[in-house]
Structures are given as C-alpha cells and as structure tokens.
Short mmCIF file of C-alpha atoms and ligand atoms in Angstrom, two decimals:
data_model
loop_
_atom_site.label_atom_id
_atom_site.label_comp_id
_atom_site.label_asym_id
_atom_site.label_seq_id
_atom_site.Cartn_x
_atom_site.Cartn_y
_atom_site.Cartn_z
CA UNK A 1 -85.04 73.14 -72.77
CA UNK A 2 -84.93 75.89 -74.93
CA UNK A 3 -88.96 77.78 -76.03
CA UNK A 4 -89.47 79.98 -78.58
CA UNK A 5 -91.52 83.45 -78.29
CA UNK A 6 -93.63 84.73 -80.59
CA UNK A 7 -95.62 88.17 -80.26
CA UNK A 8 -97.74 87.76 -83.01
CA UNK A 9 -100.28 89.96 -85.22
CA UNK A 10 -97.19 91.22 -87.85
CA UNK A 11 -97.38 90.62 -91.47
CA UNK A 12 -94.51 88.87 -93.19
CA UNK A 13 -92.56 90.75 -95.70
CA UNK A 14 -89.17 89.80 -96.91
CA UNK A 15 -87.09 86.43 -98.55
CA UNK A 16 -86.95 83.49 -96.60
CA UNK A 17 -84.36 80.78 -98.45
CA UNK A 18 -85.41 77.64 -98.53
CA UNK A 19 -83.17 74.75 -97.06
CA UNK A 20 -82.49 71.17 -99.11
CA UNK A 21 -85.48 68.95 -97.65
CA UNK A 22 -84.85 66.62 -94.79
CA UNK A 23 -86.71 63.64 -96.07
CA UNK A 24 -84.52 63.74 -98.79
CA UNK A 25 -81.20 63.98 -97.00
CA UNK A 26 -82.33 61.37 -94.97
CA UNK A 27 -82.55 58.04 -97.24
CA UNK A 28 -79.56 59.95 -99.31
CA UNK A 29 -77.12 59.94 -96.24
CA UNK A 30 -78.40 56.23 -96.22
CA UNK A 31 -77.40 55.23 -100.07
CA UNK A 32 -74.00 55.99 -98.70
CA UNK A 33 -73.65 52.84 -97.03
CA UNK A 34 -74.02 51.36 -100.82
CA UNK A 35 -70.49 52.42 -102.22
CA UNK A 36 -67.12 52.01 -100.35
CA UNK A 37 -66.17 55.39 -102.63
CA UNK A 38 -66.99 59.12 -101.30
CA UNK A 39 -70.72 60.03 -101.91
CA UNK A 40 -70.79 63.92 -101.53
CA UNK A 41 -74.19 65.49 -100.70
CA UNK A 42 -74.70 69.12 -101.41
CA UNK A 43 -77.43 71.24 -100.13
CA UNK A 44 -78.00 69.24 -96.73
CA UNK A 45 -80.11 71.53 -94.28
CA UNK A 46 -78.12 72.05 -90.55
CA UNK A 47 -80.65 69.95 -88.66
CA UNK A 48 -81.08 67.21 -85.83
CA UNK A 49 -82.34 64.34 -87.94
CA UNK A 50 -79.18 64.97 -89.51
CA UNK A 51 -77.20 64.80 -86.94
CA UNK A 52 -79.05 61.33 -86.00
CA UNK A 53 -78.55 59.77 -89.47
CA UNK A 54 -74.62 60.69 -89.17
CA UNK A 55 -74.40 59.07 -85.51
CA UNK A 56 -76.39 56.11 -87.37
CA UNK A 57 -73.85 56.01 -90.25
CA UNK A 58 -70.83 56.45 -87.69
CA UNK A 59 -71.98 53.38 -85.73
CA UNK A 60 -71.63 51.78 -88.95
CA UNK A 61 -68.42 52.52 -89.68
CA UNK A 62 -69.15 55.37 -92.17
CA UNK A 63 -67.47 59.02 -91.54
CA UNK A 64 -69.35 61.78 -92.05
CA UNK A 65 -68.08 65.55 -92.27
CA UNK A 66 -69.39 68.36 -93.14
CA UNK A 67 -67.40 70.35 -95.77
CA UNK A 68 -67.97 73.61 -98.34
CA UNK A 69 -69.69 76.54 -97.93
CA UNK A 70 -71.63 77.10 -94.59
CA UNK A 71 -70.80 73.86 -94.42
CA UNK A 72 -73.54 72.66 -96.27
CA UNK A 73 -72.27 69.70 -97.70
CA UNK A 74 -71.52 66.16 -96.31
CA UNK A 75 -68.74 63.55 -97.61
CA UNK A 76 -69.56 60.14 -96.53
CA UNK A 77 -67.27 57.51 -96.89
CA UNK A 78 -65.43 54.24 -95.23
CA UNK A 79 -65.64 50.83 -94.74
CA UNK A 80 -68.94 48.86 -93.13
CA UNK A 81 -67.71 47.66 -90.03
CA UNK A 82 -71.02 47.23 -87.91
CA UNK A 83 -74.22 46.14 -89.25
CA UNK A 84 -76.27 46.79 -85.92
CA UNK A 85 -78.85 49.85 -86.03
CA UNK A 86 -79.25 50.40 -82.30
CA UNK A 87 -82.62 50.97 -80.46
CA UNK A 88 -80.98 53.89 -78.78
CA UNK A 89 -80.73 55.95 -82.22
CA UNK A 90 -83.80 54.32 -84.09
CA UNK A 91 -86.11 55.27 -81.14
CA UNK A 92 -84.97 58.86 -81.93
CA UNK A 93 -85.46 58.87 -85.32
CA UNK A 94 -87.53 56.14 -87.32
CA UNK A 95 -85.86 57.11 -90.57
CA UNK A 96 -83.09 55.17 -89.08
CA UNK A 97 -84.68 51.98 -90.63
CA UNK A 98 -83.52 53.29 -94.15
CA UNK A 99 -80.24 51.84 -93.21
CA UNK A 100 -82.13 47.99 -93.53
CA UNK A 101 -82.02 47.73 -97.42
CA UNK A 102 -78.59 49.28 -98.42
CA UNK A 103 -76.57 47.37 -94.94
CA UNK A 104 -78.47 44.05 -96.56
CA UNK A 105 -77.79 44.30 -100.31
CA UNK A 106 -73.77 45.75 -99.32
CA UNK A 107 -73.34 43.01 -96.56
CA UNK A 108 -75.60 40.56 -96.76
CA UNK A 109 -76.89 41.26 -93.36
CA UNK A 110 -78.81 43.87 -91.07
CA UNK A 111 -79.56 44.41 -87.32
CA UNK A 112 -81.88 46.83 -87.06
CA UNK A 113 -84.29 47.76 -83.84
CA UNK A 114 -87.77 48.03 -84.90
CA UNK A 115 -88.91 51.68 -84.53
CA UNK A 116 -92.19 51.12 -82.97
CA UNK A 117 -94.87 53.64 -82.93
CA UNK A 118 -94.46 57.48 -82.59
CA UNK A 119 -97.17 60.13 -81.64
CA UNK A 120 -98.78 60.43 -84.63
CA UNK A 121 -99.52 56.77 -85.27
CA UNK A 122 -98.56 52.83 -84.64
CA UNK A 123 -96.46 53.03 -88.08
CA UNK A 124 -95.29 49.74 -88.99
CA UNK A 125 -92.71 48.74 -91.21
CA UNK A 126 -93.88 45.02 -93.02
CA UNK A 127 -94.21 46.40 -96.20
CA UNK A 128 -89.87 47.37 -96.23
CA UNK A 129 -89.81 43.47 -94.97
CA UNK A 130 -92.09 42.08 -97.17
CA UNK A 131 -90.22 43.54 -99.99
CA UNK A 132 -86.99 42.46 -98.71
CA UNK A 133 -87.88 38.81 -98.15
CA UNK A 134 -89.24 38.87 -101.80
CA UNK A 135 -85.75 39.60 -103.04
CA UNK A 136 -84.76 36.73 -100.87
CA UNK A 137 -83.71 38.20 -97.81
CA UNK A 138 -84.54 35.98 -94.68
CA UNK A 139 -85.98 38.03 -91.92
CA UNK A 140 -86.61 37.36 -88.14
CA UNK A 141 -87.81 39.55 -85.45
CA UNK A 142 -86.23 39.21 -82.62
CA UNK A 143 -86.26 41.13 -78.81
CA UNK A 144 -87.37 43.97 -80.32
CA UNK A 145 -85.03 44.21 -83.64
CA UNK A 146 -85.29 43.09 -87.15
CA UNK A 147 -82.85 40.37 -87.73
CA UNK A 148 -82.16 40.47 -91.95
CA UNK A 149 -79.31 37.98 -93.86
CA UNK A 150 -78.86 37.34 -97.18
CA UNK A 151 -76.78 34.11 -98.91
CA UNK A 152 -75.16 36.34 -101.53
CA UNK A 153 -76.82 39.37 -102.87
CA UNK A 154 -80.57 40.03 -102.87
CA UNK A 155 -82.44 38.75 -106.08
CA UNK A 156 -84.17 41.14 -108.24
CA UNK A 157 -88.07 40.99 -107.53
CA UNK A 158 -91.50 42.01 -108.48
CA UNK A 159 -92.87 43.78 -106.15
CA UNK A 160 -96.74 44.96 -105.52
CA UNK A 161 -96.99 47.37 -103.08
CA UNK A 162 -100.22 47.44 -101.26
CA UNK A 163 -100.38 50.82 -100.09
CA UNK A 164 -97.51 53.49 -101.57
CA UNK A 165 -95.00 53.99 -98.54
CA UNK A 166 -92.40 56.33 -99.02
CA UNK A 167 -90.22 54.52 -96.60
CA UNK A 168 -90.46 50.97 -98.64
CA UNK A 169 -90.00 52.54 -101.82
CA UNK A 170 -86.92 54.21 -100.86
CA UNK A 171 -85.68 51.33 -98.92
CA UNK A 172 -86.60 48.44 -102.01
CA UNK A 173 -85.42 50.98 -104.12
CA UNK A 174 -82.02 51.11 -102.43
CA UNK A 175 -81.59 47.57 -102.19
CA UNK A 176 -82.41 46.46 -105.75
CA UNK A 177 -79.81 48.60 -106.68
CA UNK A 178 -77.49 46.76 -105.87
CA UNK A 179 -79.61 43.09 -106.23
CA UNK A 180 -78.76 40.56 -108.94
CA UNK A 181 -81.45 40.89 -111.81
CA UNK A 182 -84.34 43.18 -112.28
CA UNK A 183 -86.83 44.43 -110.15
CA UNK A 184 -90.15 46.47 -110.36
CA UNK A 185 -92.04 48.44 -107.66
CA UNK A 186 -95.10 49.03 -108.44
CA UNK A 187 -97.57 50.97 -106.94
CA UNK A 188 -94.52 52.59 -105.61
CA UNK A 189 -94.42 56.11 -103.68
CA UNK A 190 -94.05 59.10 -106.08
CA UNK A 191 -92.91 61.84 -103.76
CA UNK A 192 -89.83 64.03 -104.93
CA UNK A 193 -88.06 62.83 -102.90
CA UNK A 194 -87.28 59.52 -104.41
CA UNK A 195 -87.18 60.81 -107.65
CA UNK A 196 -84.23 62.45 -105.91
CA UNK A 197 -82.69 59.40 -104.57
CA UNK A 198 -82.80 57.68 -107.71
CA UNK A 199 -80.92 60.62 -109.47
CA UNK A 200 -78.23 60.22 -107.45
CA UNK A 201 -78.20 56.78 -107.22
CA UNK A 202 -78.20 57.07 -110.96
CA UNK A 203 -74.75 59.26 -110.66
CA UNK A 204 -73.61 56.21 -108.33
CA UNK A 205 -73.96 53.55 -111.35
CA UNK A 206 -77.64 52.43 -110.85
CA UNK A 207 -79.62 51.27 -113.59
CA UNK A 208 -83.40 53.18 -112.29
CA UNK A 209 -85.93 54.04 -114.52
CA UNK A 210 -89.62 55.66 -113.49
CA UNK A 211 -88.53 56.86 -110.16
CA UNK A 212 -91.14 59.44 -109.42
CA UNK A 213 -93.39 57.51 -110.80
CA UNK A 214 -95.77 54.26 -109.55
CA UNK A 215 -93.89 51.74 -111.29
CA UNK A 216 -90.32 51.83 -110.89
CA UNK A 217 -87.92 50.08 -112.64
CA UNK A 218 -84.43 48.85 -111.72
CA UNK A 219 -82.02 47.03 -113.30
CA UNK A 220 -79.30 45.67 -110.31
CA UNK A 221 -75.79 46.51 -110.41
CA UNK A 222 -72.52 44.58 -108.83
CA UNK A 223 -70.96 47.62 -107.95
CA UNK A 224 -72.22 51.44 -107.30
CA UNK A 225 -69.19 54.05 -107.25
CA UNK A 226 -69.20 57.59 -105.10
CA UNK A 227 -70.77 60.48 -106.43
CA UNK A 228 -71.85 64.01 -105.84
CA UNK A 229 -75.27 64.76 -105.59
CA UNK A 230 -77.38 68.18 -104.47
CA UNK A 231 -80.14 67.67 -102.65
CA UNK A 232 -83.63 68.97 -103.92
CA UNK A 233 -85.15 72.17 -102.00
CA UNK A 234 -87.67 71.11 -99.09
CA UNK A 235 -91.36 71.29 -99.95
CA UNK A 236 -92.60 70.56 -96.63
CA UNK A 237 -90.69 74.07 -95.48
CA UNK A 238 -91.65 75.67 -98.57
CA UNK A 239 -95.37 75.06 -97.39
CA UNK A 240 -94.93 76.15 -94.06
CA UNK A 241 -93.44 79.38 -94.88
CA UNK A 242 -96.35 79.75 -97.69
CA UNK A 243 -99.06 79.40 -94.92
CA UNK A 244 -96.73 81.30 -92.59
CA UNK A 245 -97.26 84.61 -94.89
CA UNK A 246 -100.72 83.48 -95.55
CA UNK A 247 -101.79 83.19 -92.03
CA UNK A 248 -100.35 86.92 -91.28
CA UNK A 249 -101.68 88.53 -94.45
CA UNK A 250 -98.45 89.16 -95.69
CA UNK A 251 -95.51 88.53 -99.05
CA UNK A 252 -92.81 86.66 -98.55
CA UNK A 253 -90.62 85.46 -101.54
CA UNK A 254 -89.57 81.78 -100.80
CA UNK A 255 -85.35 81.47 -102.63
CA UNK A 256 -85.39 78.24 -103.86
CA UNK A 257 -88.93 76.74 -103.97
CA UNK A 258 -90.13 74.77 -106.66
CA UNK A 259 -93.96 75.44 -107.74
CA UNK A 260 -94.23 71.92 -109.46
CA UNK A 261 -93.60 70.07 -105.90
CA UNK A 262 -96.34 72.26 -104.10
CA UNK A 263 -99.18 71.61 -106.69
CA UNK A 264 -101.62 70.37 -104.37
CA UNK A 265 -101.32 72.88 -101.89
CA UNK A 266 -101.18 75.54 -103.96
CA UNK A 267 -105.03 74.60 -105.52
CA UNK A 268 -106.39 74.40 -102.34
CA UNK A 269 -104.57 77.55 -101.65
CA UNK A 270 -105.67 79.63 -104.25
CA UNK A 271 -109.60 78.41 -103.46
CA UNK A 272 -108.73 79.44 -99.92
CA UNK A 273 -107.67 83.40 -101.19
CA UNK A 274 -103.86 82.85 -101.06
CA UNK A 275 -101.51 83.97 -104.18
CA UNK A 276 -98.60 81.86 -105.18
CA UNK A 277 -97.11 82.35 -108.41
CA UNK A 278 -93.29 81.62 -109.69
CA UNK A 279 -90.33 83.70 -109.69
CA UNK A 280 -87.20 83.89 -111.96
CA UNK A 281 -85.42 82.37 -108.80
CA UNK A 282 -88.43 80.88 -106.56
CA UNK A 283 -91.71 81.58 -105.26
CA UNK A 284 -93.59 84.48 -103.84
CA UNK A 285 -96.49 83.67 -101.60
CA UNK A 286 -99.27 86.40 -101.00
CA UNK A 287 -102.76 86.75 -99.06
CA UNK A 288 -104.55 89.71 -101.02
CA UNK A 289 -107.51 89.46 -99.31
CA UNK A 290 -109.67 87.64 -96.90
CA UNK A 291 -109.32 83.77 -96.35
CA UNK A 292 -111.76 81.31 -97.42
CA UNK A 293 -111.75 77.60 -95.32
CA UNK A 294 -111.50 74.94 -97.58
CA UNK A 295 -111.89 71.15 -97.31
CA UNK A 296 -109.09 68.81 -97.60
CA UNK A 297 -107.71 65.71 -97.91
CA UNK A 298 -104.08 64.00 -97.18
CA UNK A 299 -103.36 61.82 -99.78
CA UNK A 300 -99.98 60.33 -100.58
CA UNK A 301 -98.17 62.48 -103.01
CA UNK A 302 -98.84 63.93 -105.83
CA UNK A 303 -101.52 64.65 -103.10
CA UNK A 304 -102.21 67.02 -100.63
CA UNK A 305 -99.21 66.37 -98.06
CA UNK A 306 -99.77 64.94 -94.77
CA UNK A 307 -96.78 66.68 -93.47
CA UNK A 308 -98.82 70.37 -94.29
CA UNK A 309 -101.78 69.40 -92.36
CA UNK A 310 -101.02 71.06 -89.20
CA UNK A 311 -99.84 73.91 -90.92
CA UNK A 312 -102.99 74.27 -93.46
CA UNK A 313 -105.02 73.83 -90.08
CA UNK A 314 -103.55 76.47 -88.35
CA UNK A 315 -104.39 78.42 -91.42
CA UNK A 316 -107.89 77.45 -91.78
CA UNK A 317 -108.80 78.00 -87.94
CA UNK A 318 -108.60 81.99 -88.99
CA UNK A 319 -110.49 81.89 -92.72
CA UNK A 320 -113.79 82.96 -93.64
CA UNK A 321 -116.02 80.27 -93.52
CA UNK A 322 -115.19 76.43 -91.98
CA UNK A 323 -113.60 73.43 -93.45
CA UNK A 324 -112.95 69.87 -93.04
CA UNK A 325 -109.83 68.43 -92.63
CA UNK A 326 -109.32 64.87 -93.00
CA UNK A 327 -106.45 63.26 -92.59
CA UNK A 328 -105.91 59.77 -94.34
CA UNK A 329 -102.01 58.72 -93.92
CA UNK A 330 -101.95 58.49 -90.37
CA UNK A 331 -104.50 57.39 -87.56
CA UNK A 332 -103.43 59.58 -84.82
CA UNK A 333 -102.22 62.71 -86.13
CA UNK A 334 -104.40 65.82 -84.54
CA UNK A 335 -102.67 65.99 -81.19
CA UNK A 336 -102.04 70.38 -82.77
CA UNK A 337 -106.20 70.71 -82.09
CA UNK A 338 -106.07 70.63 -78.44
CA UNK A 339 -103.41 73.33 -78.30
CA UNK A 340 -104.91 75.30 -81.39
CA UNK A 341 -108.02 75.54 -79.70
CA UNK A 342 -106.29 76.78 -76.29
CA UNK A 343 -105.22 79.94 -78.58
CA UNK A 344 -108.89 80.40 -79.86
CA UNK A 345 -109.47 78.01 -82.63
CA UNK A 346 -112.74 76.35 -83.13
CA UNK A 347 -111.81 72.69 -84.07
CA UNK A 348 -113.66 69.50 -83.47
CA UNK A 349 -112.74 66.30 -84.42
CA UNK A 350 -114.43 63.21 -85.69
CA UNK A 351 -112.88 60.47 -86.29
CA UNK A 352 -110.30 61.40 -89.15
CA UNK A 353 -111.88 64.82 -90.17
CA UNK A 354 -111.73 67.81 -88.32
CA UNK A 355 -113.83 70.40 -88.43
CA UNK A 356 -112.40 73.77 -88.24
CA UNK A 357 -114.58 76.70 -87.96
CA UNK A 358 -113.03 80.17 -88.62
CA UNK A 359 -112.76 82.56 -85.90
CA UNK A 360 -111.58 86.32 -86.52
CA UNK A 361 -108.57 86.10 -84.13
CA UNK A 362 -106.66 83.59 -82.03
CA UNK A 363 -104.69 84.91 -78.93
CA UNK A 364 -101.64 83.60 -77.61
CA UNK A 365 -100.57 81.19 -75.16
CA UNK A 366 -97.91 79.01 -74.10
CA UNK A 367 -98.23 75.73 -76.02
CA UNK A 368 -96.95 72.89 -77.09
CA UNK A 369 -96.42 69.73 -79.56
CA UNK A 370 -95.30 65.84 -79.75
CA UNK A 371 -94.28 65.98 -83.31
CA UNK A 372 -92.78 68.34 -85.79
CA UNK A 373 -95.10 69.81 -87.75
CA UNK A 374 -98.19 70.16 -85.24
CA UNK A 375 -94.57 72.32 -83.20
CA UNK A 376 -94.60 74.11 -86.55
CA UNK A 377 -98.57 74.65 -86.65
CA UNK A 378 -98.35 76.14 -83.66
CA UNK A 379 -95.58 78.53 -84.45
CA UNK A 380 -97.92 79.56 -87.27
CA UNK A 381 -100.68 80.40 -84.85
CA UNK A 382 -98.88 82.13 -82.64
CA UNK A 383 -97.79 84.55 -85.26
CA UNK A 384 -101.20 85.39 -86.43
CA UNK A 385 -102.36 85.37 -82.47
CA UNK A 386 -102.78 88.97 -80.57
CA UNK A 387 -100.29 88.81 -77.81
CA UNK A 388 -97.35 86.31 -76.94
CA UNK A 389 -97.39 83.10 -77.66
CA UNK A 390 -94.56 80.33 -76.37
CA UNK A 391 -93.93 77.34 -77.80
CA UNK A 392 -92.74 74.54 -75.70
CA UNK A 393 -90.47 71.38 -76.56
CA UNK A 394 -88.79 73.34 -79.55
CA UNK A 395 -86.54 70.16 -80.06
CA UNK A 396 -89.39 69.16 -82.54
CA UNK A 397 -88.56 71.93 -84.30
CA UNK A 398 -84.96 71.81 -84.21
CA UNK A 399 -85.76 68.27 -86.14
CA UNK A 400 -86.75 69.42 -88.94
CA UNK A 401 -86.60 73.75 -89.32
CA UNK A 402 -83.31 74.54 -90.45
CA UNK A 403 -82.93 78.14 -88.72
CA UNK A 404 -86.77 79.15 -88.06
CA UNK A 405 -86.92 81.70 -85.59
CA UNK A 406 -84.03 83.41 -87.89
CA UNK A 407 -85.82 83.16 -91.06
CA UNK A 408 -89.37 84.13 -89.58
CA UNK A 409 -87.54 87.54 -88.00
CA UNK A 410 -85.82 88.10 -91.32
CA UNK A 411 -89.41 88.65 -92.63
CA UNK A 412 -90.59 91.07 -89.29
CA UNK A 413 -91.73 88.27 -87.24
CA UNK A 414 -91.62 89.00 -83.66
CA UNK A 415 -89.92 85.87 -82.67
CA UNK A 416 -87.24 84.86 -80.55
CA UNK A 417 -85.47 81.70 -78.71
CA UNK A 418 -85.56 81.65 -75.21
CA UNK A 419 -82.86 79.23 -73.88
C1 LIG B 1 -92.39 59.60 -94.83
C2 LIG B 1 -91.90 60.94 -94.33
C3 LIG B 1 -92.92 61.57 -93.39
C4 LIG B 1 -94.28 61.64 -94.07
C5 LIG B 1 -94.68 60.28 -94.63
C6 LIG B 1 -95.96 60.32 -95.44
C7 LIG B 1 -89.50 60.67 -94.32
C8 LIG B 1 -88.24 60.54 -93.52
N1 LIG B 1 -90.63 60.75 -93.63
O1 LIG B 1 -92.52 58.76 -93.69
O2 LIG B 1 -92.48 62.87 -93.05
O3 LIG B 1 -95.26 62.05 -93.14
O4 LIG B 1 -93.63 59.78 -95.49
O5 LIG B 1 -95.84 61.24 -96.47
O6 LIG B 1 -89.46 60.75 -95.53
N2 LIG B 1 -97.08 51.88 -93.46
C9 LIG B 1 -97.37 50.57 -93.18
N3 LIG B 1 -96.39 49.63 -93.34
C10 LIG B 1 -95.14 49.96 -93.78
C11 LIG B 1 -94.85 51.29 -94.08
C12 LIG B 1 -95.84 52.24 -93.90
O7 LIG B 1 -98.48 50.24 -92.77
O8 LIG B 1 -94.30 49.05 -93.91
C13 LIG B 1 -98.12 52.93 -93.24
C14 LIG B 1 -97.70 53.89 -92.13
O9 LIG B 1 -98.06 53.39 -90.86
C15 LIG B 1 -98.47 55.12 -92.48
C16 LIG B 1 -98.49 55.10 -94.02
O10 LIG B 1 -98.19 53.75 -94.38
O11 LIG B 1 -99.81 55.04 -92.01
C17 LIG B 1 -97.50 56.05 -94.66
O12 LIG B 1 -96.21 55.73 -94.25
P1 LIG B 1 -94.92 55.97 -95.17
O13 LIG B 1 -95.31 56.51 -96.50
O14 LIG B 1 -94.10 54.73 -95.13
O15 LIG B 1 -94.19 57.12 -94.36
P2 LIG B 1 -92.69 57.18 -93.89
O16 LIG B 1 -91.79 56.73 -94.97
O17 LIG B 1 -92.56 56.57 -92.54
#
C-alpha cells in the first residue's frame, strides 16, 4: 500500500490549481442516470470516488469515458439496464446511494444496499427515504438493501426537512425533477454544491428554482435531455491548501478558488492571523505573522465546513493561544487527535469539542487515518513538523486529493509517494 513522506518545516510558495470538487461530481455523475441523451461533465477531478461512481453507473448500464483535455471530462450515456446498487460498491463509497432518487423517478424502481455506518459516524439515510415515500415511492428494507418502486412516476411533494442533509437534498432534488407536479424542499441543504446540480439539471430541462437556498422549488418534468455541464472548483481542497500555506507560514496562490464558497473559513481565518484575499484568476492565501487559536464550530453550510475540521485542527494545534473545536455534523469524527497528538499536539477531547492547545512545534512521525480529511490533517502536520513524517493508508487520500503530493512539491514541499 502505497505512504506518503513528508520532511516538513518548508514554507509554501508557488500556484497550486484547484481541481472541480468531488462532492459535486459525485451526485452530477448520478443525474446522468435521468436522461437516456449524453450528459457531458467538464472539470471532473482524476480521483477514486470517481472511479467508484463510474463502476456504479456501469453496473447500471450507463458508459462512462473520459474524453478532452487531460481527460478531464466525462460523457455519460446509455440505456438503464440494472437497477441494483450493489453492497460491494456502496460499502466503498456511501455516495453511491445518490443513485436511489434518479434510478426511481427514471424506472420506477431501485435496489440499493444500505451504506451503513463509516468511521466518522452511524450516518443514516431516512431522511432520502422519507422524502421519497412522500412523493409516493413505496420503500422496504430488506437483507441489508433498500428496496424502492414506484406505480408510475413519483408525485410532486412538500417536503420538511428536519435537519438540512446534503445527501437528501440532492437526492429529492434529483427525483422531483423528473416527478409529476411540484415539489418544495424546505429547510433544504444550501451547499454549492447543489446549487451546482441544479444548474445543470437546469441545462437538462428541469424546472428548479432556489437551489442554494433553504427552500427549493421544483416544478417536475416528463422528460430531461443531455447536456454539458462544468463542474464548480472544490472548496473543501481550496481549504486544505489555504491551511496548508497557513500551517507552514507561507503564500501560495490557489488557480481557481472561489472566495464566496470559503466565507466561513476565511473569518475564522483572518481572526486566527491568516491573509486571504481574491485574485484576478483565484485566491492567494498568506500567514504574515504569528497564529492565533480560534474557536469553532461545524455547522452545515453557509457554515463553517465539517469537511475542514481536521484540517483547521491541524492548524490550530501550532497557533498562539488554544481553541475549541466542536464539531456538530457528525458524532464520531476526531479519530485525527490521537495521531495529531503522537506528532506533538496538545488536544483533548470532550465530548464534541476539542480542546487544542498550541504548542511551538510538532515533530514527525509515521501516522495514520480512517477517513479522508483527518489523512489530509495529517499531511498538514507533517509539513509544519521538524523531521519526517509518513502517512499511512494514503488510499484515503487518493479518494478525494486529485494529485497532492504533486501539487504540495510544486509549492517546495518536501513530499513524496513511497509505493
Ligand atoms: C455530504 C458530503 C460530506 C460532508 C457532509 C456534511 C458528499 C458526497 N459528501 O455527506 O463530505 O461531510 O455532506 O457536509 O457530498 N443524516 C441523517 N439522516 C439522513 C441523512 C443524514 O441523520 O437521512 C445525518 C448524518 O448522519 C450526519 C448529518 O445528517 O450526521 C449530515 O449528513 P449529510 O448532510 O446528509 O451528509 P452527506 O450527504 O452524507
């Protein structure tokens, strides 16, 4: 299994470009199952999960090729000829359940193994079936899979959703697409992501309005057609790199990134001493001075990302100062703090908050992760560390960093892939 080796204590200084975001690509590559015509997607980052989502889309009959420059596109197209979702490929990837709505309000019916729970959390998946059996879809669970069937299409619905899960928005949203009268979302997830799904299922046909918003509108359609669509630049990797020239008091200029979707990070970055300000063609991210900790707190978006907690960890267990960390999206997602403090962090957690209290260097070791971005925290660490650090089960990595060790040493990282 390949590690990767970092010899840390160098500033970054260069351009890293940043990649179309995964959990875009992801329910995208899904809305493909919605048109028999070509949907093209532009921008789609060379990673695993995409990989996954095309051996999902295969199994159900859909082709999917990369084409264009570097290959960064992907033409999906073909006739539904299976509606099962394995357990073998859902078990990999739980995104896989996006394929539920769209295979439902296409075919009328979905076999889908429920994804079960993952290391950061039991994460359940009632609230996509609650909203589905609202719009009439009859649902049974079954031996471990969700059994869905509709009699005819799906009927518009209202729909109230109790907490705002990016998953069952994009999933509802999706499948009222294509229902049979209108349907609302509301209290729906307002990540940019699904403002990016709806755009392009708006270039399909759909009738969507307030996508991005917590009350989403859509008006059902008989019939969506192919499209081309380019996916929005990743925020989650735009963050990481951010904290990546923060934590090594360097500059890095980030091709690509969009201020607007980083909001709440870059507030509590600024309080914490880091500079980001926009570019004619991106972002550049500095650390002028010292670092300050800072408390935080996940919160669904326009929030403080759960997916940059690791990361703004990492960062915080070498500021000036302490801060609190609490994380609110998922129960179980500190399993970085362990291995942090094995490189010389001083973190304690209670409960959901952790307390991280600022030490003046962390030192390498070999280390490693269950999930992608505690991998990815790590990484950081080791790059602000004195001496080597290796970082073990890179395969979380290869999920969801398109090309890190290569953009990282594009900036003077010491870092390297040992296979
Ligand atoms: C998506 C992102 C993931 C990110 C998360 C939160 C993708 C592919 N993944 O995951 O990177 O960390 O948003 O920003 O886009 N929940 C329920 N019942 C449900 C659905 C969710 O209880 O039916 C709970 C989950 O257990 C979790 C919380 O809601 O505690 C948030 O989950 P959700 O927003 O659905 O995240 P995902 O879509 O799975």
């Amino acid at each position: 299994m390949d590690r990767i080796l970092i010899r840390g204590g160098v500033p970054l200084a260069g351009e890293i470009t940043i990649s179309g975001a995964k959990n875009a690509a992801l329910p995208l590559m899904a809305a493909g199952l919605l048109t028999e015509e070509r949907l093209v997607l532009e921008n789609v980052p060379h990673l695993a999960d995409i990989g996954t989502m095309a051996e999902l889309l295969a199994q159900h009959g859909i082709a999917v090729e990369r084409t264009g420059p570097e290959r960064r596109a992907l033409s999906l197209g073909g006739r539904i000829t299976n509606t099962e979702a394995p357990y073998d490929i859902v078990r990999k990837m739980r995104a896989s359940v996006l394929v539920l709505g769209p295979l439902l309000a296409r075919v009328g019916e979905a076999r889908v193994s429920l994804p079960g729970g993952c290391a950061i959390g039991t994460r359940p998946v009632d609230l996509h079936l609650k909203g589905l059996e609202q719009m009439g879809a009859r649902i049974r669970l079954e031996g471990g899979y969700i059994d869905a069937s509709a009699a005819g299409r799906l009927r518009g619905a209202n729909i109230v959703l109790p907490f705002a899960s990016v998953g069952a928005t994009e999933n509802l949203l999706m499948a009222a697409a294509l229902a049979e009268g209108e349907s609302v979302i509301a209290n729906a997830a307002r990540e940019p992501e699904i403002a990016d799904l709806a755009a392009c299922l708006a270039a399909m046909g759909a009738r969507i309005e307030g996508a991005g918003s917590d009350r989403i509108r859509i008006e059902g359609v008989a019939r969506l057609h192919g499209a081309r669509h380019a996916i929005v630049p990743d925020r989650i990797e735009t963050g990481t790199y951010v904290c990546a020239a923060a934590i090594t008091g360097g500059e890095v200029h980030l091709r690509g990134a969009r201020l607007a979707h980083v909001g709440a990070l870059a507030r509590i970055l600024a309080e914490a001493g880091v500079d980001l300000s926009e570019t004619a063609e991106g972002l550049r991210a500095r650390r002028a001075n010292g670092l300050h900790g800072v408390d935080v707190m996940t919160e669904p978006y326009p929030g403080f990302p759960t997916d940059m907690q690791a990361q703004f960890m990492a960062l915080m267990s070498v500021a000036e100062g302490a801060a609190m960390v609490t994380e609110t999206i998922f129960e179980n997602r500190f399993m970085h703090v362990p291995e942090l403090n094995r490189m010389g962090a001083r973190i304690n957690v209670h409960g959901a908050s952790a307390i991280v209290r600022g030490v003046k260097h962390l030192s390498g070791a070999p280390v490693m992760a269950t999930d992608l971005r505690a991998s990815v925290s790590l990484v950081l660490a080791g790059l602000a560390a004195r001496g080597e650090t290796v970082v073990n089960r890179v395969y979380h990595l290869d999920r969801g960093y398109e090309a890190v060790e290569q953009k990282l040493a594009a900036c003077g990282a010491r870092i390297e892939r040992l296979r």
